[in-house]
Short mmCIF file of C-alpha atoms and ligand atoms in Angstrom, two decimals:
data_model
loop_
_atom_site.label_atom_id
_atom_site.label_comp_id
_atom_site.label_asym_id
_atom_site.label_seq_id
_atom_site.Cartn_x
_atom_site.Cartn_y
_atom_site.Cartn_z
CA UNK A 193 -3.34 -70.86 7.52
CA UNK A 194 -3.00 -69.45 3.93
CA UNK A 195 -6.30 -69.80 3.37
CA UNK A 196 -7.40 -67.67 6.58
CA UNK A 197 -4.98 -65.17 5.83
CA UNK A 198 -6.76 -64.88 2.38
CA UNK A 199 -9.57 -64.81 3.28
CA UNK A 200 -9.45 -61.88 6.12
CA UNK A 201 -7.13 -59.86 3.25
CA UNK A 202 -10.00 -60.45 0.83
CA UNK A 203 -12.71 -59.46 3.36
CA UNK A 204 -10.46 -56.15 3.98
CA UNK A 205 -10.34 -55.00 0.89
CA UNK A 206 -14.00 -55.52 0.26
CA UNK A 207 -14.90 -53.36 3.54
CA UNK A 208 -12.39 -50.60 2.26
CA UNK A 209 -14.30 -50.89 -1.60
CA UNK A 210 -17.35 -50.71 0.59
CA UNK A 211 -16.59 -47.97 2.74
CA UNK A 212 -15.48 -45.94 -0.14
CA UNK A 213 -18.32 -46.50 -2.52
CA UNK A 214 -20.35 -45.48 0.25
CA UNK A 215 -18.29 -42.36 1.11
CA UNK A 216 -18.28 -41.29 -2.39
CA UNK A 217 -22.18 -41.60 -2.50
CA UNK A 218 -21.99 -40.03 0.55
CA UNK A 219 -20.46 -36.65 -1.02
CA UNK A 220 -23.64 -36.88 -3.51
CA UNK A 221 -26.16 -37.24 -1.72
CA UNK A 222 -26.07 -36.80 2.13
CA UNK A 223 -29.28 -37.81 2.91
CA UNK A 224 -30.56 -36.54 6.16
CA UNK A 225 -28.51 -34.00 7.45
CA UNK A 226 -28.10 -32.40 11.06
CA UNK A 227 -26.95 -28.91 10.69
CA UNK A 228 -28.24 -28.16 6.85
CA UNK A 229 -27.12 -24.64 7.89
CA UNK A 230 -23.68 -25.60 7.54
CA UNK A 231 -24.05 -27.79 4.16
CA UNK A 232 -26.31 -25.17 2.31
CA UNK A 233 -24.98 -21.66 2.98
CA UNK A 234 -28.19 -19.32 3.69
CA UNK A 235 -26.17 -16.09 1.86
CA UNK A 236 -25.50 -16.12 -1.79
CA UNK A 237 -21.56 -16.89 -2.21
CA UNK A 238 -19.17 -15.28 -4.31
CA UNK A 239 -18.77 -16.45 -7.87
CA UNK A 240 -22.68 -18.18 -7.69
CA UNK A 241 -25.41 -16.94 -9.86
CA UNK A 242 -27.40 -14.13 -8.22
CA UNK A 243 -31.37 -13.89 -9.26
CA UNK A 244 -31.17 -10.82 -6.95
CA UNK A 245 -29.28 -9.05 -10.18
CA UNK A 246 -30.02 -8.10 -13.79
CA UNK A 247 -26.79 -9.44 -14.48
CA UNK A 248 -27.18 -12.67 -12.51
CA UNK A 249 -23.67 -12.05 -10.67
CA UNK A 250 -23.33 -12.45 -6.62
CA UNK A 251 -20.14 -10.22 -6.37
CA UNK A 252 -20.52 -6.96 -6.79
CA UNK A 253 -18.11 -3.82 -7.54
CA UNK A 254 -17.57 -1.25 -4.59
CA UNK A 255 -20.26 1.80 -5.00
CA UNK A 256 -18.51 4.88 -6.29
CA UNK A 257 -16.72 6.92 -3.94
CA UNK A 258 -15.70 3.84 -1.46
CA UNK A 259 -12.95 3.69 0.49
CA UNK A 260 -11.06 0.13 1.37
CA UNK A 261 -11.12 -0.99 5.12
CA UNK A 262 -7.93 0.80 6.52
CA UNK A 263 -6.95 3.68 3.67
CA UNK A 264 -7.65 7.29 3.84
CA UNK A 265 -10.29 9.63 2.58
CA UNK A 266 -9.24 10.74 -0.93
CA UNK A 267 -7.30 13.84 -1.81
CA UNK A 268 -9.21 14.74 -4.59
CA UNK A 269 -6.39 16.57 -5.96
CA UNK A 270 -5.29 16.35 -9.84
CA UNK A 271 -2.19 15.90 -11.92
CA UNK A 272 -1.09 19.48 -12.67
CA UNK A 273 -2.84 20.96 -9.93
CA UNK A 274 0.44 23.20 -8.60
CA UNK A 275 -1.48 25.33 -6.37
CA UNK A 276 -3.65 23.11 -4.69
CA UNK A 277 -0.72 20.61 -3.80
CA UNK A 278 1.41 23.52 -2.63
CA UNK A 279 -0.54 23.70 0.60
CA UNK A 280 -1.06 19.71 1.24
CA UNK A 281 -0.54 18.37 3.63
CA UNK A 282 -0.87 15.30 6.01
CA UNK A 283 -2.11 14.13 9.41
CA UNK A 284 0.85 11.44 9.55
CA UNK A 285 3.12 12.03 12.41
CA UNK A 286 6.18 9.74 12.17
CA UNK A 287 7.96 8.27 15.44
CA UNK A 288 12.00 7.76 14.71
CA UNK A 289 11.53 4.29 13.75
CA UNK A 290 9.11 5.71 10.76
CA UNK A 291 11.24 8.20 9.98
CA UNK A 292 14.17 6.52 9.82
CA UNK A 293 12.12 3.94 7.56
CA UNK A 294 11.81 7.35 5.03
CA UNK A 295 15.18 7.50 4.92
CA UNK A 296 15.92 3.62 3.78
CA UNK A 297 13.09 4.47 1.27
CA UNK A 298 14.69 7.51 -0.20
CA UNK A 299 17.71 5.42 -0.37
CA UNK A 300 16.41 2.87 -2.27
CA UNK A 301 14.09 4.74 -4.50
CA UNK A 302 15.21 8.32 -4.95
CA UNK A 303 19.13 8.25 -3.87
CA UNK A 304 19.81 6.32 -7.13
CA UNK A 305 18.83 9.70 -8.94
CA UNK A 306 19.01 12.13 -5.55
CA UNK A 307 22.06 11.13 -4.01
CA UNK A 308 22.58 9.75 -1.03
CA UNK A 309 23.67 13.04 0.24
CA UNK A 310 20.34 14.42 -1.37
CA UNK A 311 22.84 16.79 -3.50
CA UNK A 312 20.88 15.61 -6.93
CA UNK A 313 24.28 13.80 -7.45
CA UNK A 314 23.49 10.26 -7.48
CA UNK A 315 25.16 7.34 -9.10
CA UNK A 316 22.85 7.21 -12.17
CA UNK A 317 23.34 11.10 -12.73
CA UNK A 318 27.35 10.87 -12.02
CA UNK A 319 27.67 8.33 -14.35
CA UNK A 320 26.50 10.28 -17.29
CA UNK A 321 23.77 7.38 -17.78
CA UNK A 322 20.48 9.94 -16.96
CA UNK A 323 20.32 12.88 -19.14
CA UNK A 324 18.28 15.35 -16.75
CA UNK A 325 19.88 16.97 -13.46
CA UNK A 326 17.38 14.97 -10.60
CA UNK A 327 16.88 18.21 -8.46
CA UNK A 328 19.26 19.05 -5.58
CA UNK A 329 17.27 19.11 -2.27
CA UNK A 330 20.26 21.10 -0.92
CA UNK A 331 19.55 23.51 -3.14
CA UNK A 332 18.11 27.16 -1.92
CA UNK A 333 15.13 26.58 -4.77
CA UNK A 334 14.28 22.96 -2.96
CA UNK A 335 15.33 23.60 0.71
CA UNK A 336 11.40 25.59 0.90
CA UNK A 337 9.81 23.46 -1.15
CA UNK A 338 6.77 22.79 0.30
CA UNK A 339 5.83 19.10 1.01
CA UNK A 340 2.72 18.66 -0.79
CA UNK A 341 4.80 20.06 -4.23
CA UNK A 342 7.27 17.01 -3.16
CA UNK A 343 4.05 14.73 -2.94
CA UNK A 344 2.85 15.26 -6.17
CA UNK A 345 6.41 14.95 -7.80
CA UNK A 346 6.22 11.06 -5.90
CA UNK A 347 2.69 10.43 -7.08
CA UNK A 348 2.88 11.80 -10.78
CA UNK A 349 6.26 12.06 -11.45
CA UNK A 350 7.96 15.13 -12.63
CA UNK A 351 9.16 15.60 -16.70
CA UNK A 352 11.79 13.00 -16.90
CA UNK A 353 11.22 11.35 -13.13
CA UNK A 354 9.01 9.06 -13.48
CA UNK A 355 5.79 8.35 -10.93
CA UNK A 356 6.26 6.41 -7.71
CA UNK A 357 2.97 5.85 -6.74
CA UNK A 358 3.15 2.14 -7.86
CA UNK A 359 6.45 1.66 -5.05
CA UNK A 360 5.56 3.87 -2.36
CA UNK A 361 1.85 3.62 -0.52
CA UNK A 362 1.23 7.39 1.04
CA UNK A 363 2.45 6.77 3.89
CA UNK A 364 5.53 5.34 2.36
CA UNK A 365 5.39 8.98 0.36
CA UNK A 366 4.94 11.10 3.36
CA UNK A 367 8.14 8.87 5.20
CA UNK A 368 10.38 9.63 2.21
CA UNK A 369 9.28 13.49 2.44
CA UNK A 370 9.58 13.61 5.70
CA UNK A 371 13.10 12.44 5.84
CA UNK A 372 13.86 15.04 2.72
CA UNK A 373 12.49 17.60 5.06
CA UNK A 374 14.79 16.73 7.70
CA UNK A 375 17.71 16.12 6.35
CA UNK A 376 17.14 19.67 4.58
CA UNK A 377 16.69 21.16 7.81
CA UNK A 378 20.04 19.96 9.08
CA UNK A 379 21.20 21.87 5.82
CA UNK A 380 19.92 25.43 5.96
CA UNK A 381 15.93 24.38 5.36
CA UNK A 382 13.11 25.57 7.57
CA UNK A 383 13.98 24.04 10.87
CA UNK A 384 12.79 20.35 11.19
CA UNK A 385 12.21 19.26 15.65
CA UNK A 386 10.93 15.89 16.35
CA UNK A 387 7.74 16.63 18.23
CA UNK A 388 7.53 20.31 17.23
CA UNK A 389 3.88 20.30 16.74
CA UNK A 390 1.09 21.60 19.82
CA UNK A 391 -0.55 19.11 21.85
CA UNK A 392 0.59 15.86 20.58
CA UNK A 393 3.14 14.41 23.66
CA UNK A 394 0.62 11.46 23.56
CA UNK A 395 1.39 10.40 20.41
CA UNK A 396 4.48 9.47 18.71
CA UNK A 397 7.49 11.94 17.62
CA UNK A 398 6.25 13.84 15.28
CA UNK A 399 8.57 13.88 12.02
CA UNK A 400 6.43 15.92 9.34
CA UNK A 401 5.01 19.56 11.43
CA UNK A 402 3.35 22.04 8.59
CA UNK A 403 0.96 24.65 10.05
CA UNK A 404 -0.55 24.65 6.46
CA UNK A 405 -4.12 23.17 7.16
CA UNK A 406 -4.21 19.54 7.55
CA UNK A 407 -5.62 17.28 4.83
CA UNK A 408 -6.58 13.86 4.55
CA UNK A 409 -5.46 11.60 1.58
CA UNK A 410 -6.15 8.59 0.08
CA UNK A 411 -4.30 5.39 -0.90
CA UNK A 412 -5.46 5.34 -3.84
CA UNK A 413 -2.89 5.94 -6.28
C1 LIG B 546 15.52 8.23 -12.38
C2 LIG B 546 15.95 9.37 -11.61
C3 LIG B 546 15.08 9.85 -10.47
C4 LIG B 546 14.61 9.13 -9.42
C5 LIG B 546 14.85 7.66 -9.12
C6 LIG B 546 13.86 10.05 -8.60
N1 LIG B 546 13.88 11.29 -9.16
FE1 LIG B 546 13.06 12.96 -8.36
N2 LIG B 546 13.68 14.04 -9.96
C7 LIG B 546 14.43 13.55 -11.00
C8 LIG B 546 14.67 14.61 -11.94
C9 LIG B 546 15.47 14.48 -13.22
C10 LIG B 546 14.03 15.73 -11.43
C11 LIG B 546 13.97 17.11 -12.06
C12 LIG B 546 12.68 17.21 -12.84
C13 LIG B 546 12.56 18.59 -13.48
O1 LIG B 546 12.44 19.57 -12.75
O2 LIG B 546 12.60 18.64 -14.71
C14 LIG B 546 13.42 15.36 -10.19
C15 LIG B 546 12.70 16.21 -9.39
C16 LIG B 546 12.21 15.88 -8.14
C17 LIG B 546 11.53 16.80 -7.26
C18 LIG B 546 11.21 18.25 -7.53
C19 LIG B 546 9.84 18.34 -8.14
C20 LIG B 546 9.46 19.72 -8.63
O3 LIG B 546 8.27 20.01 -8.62
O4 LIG B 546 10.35 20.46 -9.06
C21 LIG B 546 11.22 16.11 -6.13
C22 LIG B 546 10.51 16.64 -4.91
C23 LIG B 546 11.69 14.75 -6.32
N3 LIG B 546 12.29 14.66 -7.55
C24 LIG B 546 11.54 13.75 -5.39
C25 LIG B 546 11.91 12.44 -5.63
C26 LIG B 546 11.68 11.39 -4.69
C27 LIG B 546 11.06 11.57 -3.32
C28 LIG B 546 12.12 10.25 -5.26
C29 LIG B 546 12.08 8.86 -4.69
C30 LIG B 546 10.76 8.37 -4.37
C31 LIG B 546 12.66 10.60 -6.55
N4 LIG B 546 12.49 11.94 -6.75
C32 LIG B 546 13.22 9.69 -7.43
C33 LIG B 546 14.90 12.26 -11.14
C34 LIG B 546 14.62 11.21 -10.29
#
């Protein structure tokens, strides 16, 4: 009985040692193969050598001037360039959800310095611990400010605030602005109505309206 027993264990284990050499050769060299379309890829793959290049590589970088699947054209706007972002604008239109989005942005990123009550006020500020009055959106010299000014403050930054083009995508941007501009309307600004612009009922509540012409951006930073 013990001896059977060893035997069939011993006879195991040699079929799994066999099976395993064999798979492991296997791996190596697959001898004939059905589908060698699905063994050998046909198209050079990332990270392989390339004889197709001078510089041997299979990946390549973008051509200038391209634009990543789902972002905008660029705004080819610069840092500094006051006029020129005076009269940007965007094609965004924000439903409620969006723009009520904005406003948890703003609260996060800007109210620190803002306010919450966008009166330039906010807890870093009233604490003494930020030496430069953030401005005061309730303020006659913000309450026209025009958006695009307000864009270019987010993506560069303005003296001592800082850039938030790493933390808000443009969308993000235009949400944050867009609440700004509404909450500034409710507060002697240029009125602000949900689905004020022509022609759109088919698409969502409009939150940002500007009759300045409409440009594209980027999301580029
Ligand atoms: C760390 C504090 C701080 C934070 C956070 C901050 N700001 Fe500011 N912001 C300032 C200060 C200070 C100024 C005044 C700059 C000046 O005019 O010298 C300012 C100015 C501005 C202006 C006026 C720009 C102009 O051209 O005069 C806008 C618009 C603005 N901020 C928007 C925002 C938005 C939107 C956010 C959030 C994404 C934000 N800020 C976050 C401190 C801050």
């Amino acid at each position: 009985m013990n001896k059977t027993r060893s035997i069939v264990i011993a006879s195991l284990l040699a079929g799994v040692g066999f099976m395993s050499c064999n798979s492991g050769n296997m791996r190596r060299n697959p001898g004939k193969i059905y589908a060698p379309d699905m063994t050998y890829s046909r198209a050079y793959d990332a990270y392989t050598s390339n004889p197709n290049f001078a510089d041997g590589q299979t990946s390549r970088v973008p051509i200038s001037g391209a634009i990543a699947l789902g972002h905008d054209l660029p705004d080819h706007l610069v840092e500094g360039d006051t006029n020129a972002y005076k009269s940007f604008t965007t094609s965004y239109r924000f439903n409620e959800a969006e723009l009520k989005e904005g406003g948890r942005l703003y609260m996060i990123y800007c109210g620190i310095c803002h306010g919450t009550a966008l009166d330039g006020n906010g807890p870093l500020y009233a604490s003494g611990k930020f030496p430069a009055m953030p401005a005061n959106f309730k303020d006659a010299k913000y309450l026209g400010m025009p958006m695009g000014t307000m864009y270019a403050a987010i993506k560069y930054g303005k003296n001592l605030m800082g850039s938030y083009a790493g933390q808000l995508d443009v969308k993000q941007r235009w949400q944050v602005i867009a609440y700004i501009k509404k909450m500034q309307s409710e507060n002697g600004g240029t009125p602000f109505t949900l689905g004020a612009t022509s022609g759109e009922a088919a698409t969502p509540v409009v939150a940002v309206a500007d009759s300045a012409a409409t440009v594209r951006e980027d999301k580029h930073k």
